[in-house]
Coordinates of C-alpha atoms in Angstrom, one line a residue:
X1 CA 86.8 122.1 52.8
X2 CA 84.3 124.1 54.8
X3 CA 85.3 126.8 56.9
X4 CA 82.5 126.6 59.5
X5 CA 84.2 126.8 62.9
X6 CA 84.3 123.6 65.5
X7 CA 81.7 124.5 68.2
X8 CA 84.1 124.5 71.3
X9 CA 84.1 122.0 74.1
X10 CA 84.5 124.1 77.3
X11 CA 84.6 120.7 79.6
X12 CA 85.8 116.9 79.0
X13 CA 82.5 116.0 79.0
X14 CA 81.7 118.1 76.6
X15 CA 83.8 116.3 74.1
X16 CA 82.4 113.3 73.2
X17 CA 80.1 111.7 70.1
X18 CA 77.1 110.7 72.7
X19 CA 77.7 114.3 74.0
X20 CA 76.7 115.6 70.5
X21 CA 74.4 113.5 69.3
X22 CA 72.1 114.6 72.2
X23 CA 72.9 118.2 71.3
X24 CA 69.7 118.5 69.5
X25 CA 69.2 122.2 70.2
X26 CA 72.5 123.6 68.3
X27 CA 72.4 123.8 64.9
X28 CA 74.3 121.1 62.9
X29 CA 77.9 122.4 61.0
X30 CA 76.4 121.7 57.9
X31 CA 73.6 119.6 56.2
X32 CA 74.1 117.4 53.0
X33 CA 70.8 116.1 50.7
X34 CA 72.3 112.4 49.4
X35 CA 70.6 111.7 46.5
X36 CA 71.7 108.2 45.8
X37 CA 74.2 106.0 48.2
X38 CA 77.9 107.3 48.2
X39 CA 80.1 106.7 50.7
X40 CA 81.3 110.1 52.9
X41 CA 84.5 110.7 54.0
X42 CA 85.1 113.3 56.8
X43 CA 88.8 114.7 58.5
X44 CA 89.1 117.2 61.4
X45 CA 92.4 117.7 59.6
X46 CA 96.0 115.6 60.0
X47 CA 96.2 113.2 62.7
X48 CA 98.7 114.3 65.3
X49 CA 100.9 112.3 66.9
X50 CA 99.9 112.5 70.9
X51 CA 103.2 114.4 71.6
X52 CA 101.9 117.3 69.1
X53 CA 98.4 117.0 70.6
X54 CA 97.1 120.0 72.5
X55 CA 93.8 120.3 70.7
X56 CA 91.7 117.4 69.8
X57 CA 88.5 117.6 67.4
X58 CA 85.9 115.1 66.9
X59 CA 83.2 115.0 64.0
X60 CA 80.2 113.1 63.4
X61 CA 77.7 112.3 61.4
X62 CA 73.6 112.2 61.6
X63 CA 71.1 110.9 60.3
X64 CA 68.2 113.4 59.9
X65 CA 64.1 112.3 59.9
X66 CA 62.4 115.6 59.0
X67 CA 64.0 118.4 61.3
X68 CA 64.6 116.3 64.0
X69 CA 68.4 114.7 64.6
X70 CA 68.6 110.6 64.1
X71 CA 71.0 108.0 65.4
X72 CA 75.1 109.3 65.2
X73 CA 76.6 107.0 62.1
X74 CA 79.3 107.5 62.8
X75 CA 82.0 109.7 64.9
X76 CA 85.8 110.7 65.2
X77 CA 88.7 112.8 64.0
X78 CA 88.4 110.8 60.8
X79 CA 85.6 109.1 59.5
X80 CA 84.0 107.0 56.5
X81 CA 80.3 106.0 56.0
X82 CA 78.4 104.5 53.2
X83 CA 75.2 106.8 53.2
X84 CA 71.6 105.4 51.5
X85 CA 69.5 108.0 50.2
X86 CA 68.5 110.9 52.7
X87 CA 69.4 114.0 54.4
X88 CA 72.0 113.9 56.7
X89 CA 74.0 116.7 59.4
X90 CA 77.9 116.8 60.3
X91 CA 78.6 117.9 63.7
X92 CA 81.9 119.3 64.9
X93 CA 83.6 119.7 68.4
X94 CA 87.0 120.5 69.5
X95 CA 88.7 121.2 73.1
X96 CA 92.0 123.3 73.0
X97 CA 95.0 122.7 75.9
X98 CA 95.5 126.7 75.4
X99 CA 92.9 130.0 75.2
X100 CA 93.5 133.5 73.3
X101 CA 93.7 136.5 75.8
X102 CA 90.1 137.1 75.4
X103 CA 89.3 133.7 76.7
X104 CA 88.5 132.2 73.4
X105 CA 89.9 128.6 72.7
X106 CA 91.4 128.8 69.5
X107 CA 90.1 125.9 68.0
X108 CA 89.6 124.4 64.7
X109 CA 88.3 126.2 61.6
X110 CA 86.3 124.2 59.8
X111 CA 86.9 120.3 58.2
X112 CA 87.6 118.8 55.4
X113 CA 84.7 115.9 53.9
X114 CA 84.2 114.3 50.3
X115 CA 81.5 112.4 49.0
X116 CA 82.6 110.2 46.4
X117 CA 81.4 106.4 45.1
X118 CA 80.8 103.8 47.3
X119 CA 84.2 101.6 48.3
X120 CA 86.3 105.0 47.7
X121 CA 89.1 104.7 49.6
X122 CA 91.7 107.3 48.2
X123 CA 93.6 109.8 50.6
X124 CA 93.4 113.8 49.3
X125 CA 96.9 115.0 49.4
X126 CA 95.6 118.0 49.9
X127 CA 94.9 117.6 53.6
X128 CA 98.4 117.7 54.4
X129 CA 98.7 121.5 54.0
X130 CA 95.3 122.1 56.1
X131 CA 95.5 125.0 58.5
X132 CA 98.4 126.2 56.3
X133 CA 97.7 129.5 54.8
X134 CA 99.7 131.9 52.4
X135 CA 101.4 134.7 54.6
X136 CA 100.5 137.7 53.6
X137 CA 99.7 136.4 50.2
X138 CA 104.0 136.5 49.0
X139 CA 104.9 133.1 49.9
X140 CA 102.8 130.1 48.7
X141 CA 103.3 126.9 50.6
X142 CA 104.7 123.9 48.7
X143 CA 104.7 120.4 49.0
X144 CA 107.4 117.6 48.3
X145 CA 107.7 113.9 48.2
X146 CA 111.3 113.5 48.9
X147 CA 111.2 111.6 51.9
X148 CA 111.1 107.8 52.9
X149 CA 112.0 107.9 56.5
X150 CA 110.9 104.6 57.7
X151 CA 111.6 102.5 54.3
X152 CA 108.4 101.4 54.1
X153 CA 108.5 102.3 50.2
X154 CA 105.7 105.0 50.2
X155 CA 107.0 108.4 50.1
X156 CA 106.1 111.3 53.0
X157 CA 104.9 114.7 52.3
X158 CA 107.0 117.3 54.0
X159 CA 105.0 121.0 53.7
X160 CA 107.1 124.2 53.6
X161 CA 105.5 127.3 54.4
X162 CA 105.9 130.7 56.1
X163 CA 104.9 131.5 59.7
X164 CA 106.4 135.0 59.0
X165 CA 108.3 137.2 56.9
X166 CA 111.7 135.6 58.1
X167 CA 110.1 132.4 59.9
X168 CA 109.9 129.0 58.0
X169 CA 107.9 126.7 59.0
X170 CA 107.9 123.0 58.0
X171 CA 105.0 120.0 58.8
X172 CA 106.2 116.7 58.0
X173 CA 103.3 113.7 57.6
X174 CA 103.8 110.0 57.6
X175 CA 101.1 107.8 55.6
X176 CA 98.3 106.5 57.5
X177 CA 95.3 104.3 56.6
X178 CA 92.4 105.4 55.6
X179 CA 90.4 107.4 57.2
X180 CA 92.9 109.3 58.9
X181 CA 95.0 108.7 55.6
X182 CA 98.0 111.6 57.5
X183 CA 99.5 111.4 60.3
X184 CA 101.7 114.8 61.8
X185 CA 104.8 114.0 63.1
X186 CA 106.4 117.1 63.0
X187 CA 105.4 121.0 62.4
X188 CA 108.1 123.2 63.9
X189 CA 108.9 126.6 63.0
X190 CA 112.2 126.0 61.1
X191 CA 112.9 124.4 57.9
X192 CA 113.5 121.3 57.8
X193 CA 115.8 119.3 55.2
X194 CA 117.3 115.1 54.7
X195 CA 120.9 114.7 55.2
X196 CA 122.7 114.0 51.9
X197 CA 123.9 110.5 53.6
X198 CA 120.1 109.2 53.6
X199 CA 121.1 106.3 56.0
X200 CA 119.6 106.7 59.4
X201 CA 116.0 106.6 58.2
X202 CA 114.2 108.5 60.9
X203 CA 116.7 110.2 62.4
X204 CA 119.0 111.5 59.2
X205 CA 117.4 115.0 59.1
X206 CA 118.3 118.9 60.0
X207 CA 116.0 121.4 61.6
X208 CA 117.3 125.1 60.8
X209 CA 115.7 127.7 62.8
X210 CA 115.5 131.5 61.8
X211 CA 116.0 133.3 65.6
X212 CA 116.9 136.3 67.0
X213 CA 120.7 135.9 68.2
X214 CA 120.8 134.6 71.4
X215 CA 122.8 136.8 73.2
X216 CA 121.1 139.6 75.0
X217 CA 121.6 143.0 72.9
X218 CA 123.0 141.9 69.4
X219 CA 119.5 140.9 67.5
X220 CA 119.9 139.8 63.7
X221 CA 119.0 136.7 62.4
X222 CA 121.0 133.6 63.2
X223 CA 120.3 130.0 61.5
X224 CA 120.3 127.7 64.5
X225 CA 120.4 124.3 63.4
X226 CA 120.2 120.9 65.0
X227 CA 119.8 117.0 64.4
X228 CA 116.6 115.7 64.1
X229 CA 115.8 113.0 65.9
X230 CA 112.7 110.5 66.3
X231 CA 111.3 109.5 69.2
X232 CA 109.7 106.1 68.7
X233 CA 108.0 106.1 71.7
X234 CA 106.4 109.0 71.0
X235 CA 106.1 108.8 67.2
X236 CA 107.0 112.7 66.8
X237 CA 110.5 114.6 66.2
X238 CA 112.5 115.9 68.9
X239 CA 115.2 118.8 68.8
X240 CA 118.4 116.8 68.7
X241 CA 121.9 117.6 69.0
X242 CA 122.8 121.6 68.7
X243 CA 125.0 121.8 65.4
X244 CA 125.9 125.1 64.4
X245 CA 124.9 128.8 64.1
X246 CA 125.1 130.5 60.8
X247 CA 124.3 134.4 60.5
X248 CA 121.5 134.3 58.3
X249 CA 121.7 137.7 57.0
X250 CA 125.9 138.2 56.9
X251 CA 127.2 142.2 57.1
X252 CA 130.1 143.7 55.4
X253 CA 133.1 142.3 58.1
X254 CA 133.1 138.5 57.9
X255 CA 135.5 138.6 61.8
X256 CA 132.4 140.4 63.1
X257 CA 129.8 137.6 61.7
X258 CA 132.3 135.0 63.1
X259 CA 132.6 136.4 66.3
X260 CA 128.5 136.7 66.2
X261 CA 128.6 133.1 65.3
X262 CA 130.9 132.1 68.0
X263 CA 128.9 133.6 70.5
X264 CA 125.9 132.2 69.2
X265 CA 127.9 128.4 70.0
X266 CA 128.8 128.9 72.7
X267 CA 125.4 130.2 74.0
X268 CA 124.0 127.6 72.8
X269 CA 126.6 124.9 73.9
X270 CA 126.5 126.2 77.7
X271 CA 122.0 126.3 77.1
X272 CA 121.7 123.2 75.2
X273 CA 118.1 121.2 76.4
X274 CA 117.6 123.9 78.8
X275 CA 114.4 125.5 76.9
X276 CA 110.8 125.6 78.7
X277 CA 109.3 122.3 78.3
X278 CA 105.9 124.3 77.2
X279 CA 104.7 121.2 74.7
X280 CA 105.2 118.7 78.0
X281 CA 103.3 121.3 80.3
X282 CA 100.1 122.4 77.9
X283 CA 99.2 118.0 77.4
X284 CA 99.6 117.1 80.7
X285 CA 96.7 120.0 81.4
X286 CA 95.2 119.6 78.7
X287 CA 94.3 116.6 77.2
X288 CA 94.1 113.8 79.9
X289 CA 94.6 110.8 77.6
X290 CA 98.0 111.5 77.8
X291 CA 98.6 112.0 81.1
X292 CA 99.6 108.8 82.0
X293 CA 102.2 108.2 78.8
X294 CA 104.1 111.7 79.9
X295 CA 105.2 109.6 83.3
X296 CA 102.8 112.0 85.8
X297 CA 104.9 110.6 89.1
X298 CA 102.7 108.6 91.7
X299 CA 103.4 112.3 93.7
X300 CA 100.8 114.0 91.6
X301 CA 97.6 112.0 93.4
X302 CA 98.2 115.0 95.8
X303 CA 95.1 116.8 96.3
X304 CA 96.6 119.8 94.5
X305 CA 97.6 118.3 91.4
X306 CA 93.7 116.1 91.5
X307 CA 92.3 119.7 92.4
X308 CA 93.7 121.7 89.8
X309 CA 93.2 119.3 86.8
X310 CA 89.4 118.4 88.4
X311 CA 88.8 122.5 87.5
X312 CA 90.5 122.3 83.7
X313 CA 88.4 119.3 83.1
X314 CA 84.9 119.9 84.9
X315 CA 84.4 123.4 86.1
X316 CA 85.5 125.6 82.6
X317 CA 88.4 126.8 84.7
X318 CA 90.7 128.2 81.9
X319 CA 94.3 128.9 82.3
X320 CA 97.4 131.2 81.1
X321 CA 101.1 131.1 81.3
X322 CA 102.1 133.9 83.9
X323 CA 105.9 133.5 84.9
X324 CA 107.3 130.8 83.6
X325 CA 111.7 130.2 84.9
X326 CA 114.1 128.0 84.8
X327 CA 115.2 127.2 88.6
X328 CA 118.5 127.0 90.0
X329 CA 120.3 123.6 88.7
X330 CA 120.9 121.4 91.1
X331 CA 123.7 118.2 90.6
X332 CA 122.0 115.9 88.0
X333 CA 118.7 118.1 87.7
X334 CA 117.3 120.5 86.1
X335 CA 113.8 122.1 86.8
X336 CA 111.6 124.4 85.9
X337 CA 108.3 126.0 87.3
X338 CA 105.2 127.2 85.3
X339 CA 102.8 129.8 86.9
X340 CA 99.5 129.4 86.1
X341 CA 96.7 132.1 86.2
X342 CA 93.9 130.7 86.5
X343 CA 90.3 132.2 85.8
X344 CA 87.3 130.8 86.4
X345 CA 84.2 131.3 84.5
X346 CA 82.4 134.1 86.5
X347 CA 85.3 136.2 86.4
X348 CA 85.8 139.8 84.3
X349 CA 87.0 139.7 81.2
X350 CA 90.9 139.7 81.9
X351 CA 91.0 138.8 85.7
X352 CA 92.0 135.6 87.2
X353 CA 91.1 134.7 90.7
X354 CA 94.0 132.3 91.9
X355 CA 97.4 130.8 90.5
X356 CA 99.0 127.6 90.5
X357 CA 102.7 126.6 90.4
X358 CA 103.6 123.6 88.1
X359 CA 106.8 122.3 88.6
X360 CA 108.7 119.9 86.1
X361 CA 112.3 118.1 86.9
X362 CA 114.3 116.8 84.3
X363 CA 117.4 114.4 86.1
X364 CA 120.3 113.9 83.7
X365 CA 119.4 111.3 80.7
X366 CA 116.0 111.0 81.5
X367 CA 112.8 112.7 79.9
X368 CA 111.1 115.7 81.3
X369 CA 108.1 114.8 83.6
X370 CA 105.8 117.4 85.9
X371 CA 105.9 116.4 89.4
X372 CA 104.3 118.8 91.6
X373 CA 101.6 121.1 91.7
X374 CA 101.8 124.5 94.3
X375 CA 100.8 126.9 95.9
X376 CA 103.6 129.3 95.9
X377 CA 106.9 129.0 93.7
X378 CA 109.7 126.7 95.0
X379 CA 112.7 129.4 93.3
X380 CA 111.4 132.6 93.6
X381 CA 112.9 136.0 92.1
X382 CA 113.8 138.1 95.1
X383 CA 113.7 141.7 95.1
X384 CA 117.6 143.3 94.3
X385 CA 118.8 144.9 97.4
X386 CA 119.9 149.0 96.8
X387 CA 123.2 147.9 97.9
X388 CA 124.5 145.5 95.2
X389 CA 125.8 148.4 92.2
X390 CA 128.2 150.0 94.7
X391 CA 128.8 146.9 95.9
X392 CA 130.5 145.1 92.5
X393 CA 131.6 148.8 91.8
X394 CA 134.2 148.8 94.7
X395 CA 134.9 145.0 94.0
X396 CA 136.0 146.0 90.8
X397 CA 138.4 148.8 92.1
X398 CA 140.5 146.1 94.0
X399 CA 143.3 144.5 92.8
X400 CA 142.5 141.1 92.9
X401 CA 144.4 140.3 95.5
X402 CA 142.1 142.2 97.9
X403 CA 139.2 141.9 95.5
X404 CA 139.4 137.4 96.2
X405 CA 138.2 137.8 99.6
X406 CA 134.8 138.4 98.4
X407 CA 135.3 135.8 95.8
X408 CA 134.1 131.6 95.4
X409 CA 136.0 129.7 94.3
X410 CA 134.7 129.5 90.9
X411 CA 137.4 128.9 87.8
X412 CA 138.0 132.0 85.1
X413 CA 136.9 134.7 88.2
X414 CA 140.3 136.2 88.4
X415 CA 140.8 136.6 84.9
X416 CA 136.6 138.1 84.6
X417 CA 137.8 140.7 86.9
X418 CA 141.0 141.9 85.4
X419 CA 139.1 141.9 82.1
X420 CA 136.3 144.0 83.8
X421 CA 138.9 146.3 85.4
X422 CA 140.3 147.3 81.9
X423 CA 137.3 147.8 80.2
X424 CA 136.5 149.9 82.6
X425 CA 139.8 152.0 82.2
X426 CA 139.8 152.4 78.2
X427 CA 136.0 153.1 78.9
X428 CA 134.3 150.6 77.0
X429 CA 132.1 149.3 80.1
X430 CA 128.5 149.9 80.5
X431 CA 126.2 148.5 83.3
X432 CA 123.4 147.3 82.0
X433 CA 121.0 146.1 85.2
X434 CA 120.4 144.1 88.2
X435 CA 118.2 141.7 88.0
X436 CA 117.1 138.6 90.5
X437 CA 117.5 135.0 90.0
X438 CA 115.1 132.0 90.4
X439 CA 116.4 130.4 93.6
X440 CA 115.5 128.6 96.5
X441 CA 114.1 131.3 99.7
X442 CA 116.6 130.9 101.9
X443 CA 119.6 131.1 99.3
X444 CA 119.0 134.5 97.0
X445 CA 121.1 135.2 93.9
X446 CA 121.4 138.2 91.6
X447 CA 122.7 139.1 88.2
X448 CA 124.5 141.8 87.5
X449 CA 124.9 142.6 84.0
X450 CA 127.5 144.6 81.9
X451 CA 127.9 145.4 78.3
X452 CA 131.9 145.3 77.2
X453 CA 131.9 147.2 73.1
X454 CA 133.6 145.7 70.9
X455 CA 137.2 146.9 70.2
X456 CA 137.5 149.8 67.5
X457 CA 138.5 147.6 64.9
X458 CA 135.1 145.8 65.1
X459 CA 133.2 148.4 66.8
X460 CA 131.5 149.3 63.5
X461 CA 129.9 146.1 62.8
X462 CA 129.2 144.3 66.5
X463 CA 127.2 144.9 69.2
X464 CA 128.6 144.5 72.8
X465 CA 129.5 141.9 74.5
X466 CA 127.5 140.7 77.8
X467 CA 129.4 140.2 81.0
X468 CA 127.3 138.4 84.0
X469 CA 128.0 138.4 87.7
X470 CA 126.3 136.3 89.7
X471 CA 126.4 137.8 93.4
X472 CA 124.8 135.9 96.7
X473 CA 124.9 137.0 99.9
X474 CA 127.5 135.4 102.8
X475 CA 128.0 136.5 106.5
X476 CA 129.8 139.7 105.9
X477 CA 127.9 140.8 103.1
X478 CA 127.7 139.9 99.7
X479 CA 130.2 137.4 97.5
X480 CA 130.8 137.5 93.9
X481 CA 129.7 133.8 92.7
X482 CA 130.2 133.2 89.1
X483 CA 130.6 134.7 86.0
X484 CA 129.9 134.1 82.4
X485 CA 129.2 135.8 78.9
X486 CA 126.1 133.4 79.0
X487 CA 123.3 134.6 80.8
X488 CA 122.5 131.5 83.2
X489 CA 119.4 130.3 82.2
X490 CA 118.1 130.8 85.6
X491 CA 118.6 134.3 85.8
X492 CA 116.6 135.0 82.8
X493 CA 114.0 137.5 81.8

């Protein structure tokens, strides 16, 4: 293993073995004296599978006649050579989807090569835990080989490690043949464990993730676990079916930690699928083989979708996450827009000089897919109006007969407000904020939040509970639209 860095790639054209082997003016990675011929074997690490792929890495290898660089022997994320006698230079370059806040891509350290006898053609295990390091030096990674998934009789590695003090991590690798000898199917920040039945092959696993609980103001550490499931067309692991939430660190009153974990369920139940499609978003910018295969709609020829990926690919026009929501959901559809900042390469360190607004739709059954590219956001937050608190304060002060007229329709309303009304009278009701929704211009929504505490018997060991009101405006006013214990995913943060 050497630890020399990958020289970056700023464009696609950059990227590329004739690309490098004409880059006689940088130095090379490294320089190796071959005595006697031996075949070399070089790895820019695991092979991902194109779904994982947001940074691809290519090395090569040259020959050398005196100081000068010689014909490129051979070039790729994985390579293997037989070498005659000589002096010879590896050459590394790699092209990230993503960039640190300083404007750095973060890359590859280093690669892995072997020099061994000629016809070699064993895989080292050891590249299976590359790029995995012991955190904090307290919890050393290990490997096991307990998994067949696609009966093929050779056994998979599956690599636990920690990403944190209370965040597993887990990279699961399939056998490949040599040179690439591992292929990365999945590396996901939970732990990741066969189902005792063994029978599904693929899809008979369990993804446990350490998170914060998601219900706003109750932290701790829930165990959120789901199916795993292979995607064939993809050859990677997707999040399956939610299963359960467990608390992952249990307190003294076991009603409180099942009232944490029903909350957690049903959070989850109502949210299910409805997280960011980040991994879809960062390939289809960054790594335009695999545009194509993520279904880009025959929309996207647009001039601002061919404009904005022209700059990632050919002007060194690097790009960051700035609001990122989930819009309104519409019958069958659920959506999703990414704000881009967008920098250029004369601008100051930290400045970007103009945004773009990816869009991604999801309609019921289908996969994720981006379909626009804009200007300006298509569910925008809207400011929240000085009017709305006294508003829902004199709603609640109505008896519900009165307190319907500025009502929908929507089921469980009557009983949210009675609830809400007695909180309020044994004084266990705080408001918590108003905040603004994604939604389309002309139709604005709000959320108003409350926090209900617990009743004394359980007041010692939970948090409160969130209450959410989703207000909109109607001819006379305002009208009290939903409400939940969920946050709606398009109201969030």
């Amino acid at each position: 293993m050497r630890p020399e860095p990958l020289t970056p790639a700023r464009t696609e054209a950059e990227l590329g073995c004739e690309t490098m082997a004409a880059d006689a003016a940088s130095p090379p990675l490294w320089v190796i004296e071959v005595p006697k011929p031996v075949r070399l074997w070089a790895s820019t690490g695991p092979f991902p599978s194109p779904e994982l792929a947001t940074t691809r890495a290519l090395i090569g290898v040259q020959a050398m006649s005196g100081a000068s660089p010689g014909d490129m022997l051979a070039c790729g994320p994985a390579l293997s050579v037989d070498l005659a006698p000589g002096r010879y230079a590896l050459r590394g370059r790699v092209r990230s989807a993503q960039y640190t806040e300083s404007g750095v891509a973060p890359g590859i350290d280093g690669f892995a090569y072997r020099i061994s006898d000629l016809a070699d053609s064993s895989c080292p295990k050891d590249l299976a835990t590359r790029g995995i390091h012991d955190w904090d030096g307290q919890f050393p990674f290990t490997v096991d080989t307990d998994l067949d998934l696609n009966a093929d009789g050779h056994r998979e590695l599956r690599v636990e490690y920690q990403m944190g003090f209370t965040n597993p991590g887990t990279r699961l690798l399939v056998n490949e043949a040599y040179p690439r000898c591992l292929r990365v199917v999945a590396d996901v920040p939970a732990l990741l464990r066969p189902l005792p039945t063994r029978t599904h092959g693929f899809s008979d696993l369990r993804l446990a993730f350490w998170q914060l609980h998601p219900v706003d103001g109750f932290g701790g550490r829930m165990v959120i676990e789901h199916d795993g499931r292979y995607n064939a067309s993809t050859s990677a692991y997707d999040v399956g079916r939610f299963v359960r939430c467990r608390d992952g660190l249990p307190g003294e009153s076991p009603a409180a930690d099942r009232e944490r974990e029903r909350l957690c369920e049903r959070w989850l139940k109502s949210n299910d699928g409805s997280a960011a499609p980040y991994e879809l978003v960062e390939r289809w910018l960054g790594v335009p083989a695999y545009r194509d295969r993520l279904e880009m709609p025959t929309e996207l020829a647009g001039t601002q979708a061919t404009a904005l990926l022209r700059a990632l690919d050919a002007e060194r026009v690097r790009w960051q996450y700035g609001a990122v929501r989930a819009c309104e959901p519409r019958a069958g559809e659920r959506a999703w827009v990414f704000g881009l900042e967008l920098h250029a390469e004369h601008d100051p360190p930290g400045a970007w000089s103009r945004e773009a607004f990816v869009v991604v739709r999801q309609p019921r059954g289908q996969p994720a897919r981006v379909s626009a590219v804009l200007d300006a956001s298509p569910c925008p937050v809207a400011d929240v109006p000085s009017d709305i608190e006294p508003f829902v304060d004199a709603w609640l002060e109505k008896p519900w007969s009165e307190a319907r007229s500025a009502a929908s329709g929507s089921p469980g309303l009557s009983a949210q407000h009675l609830r809400l009304q007695r909180a309020r009278a044994a004084e266990r009701i705080d408001l918590a904020d108003v905040s603004g929704c994604a939604a389309p211009p002309n139709a604005p929504a709000w959320l108003w939040t409350a926090q209900r505490r617990a009743p004394p018997a359980l007041a010692e060991h939970m948090s409160s509970t969130p209450t959410y009101l989703v207000i909109r405006r109607s001819a006379r006013g305002f009208v009290v639209d939903s409400s939940t214990e969920v946050r709606p995913p398009h109201c969030s943060f």
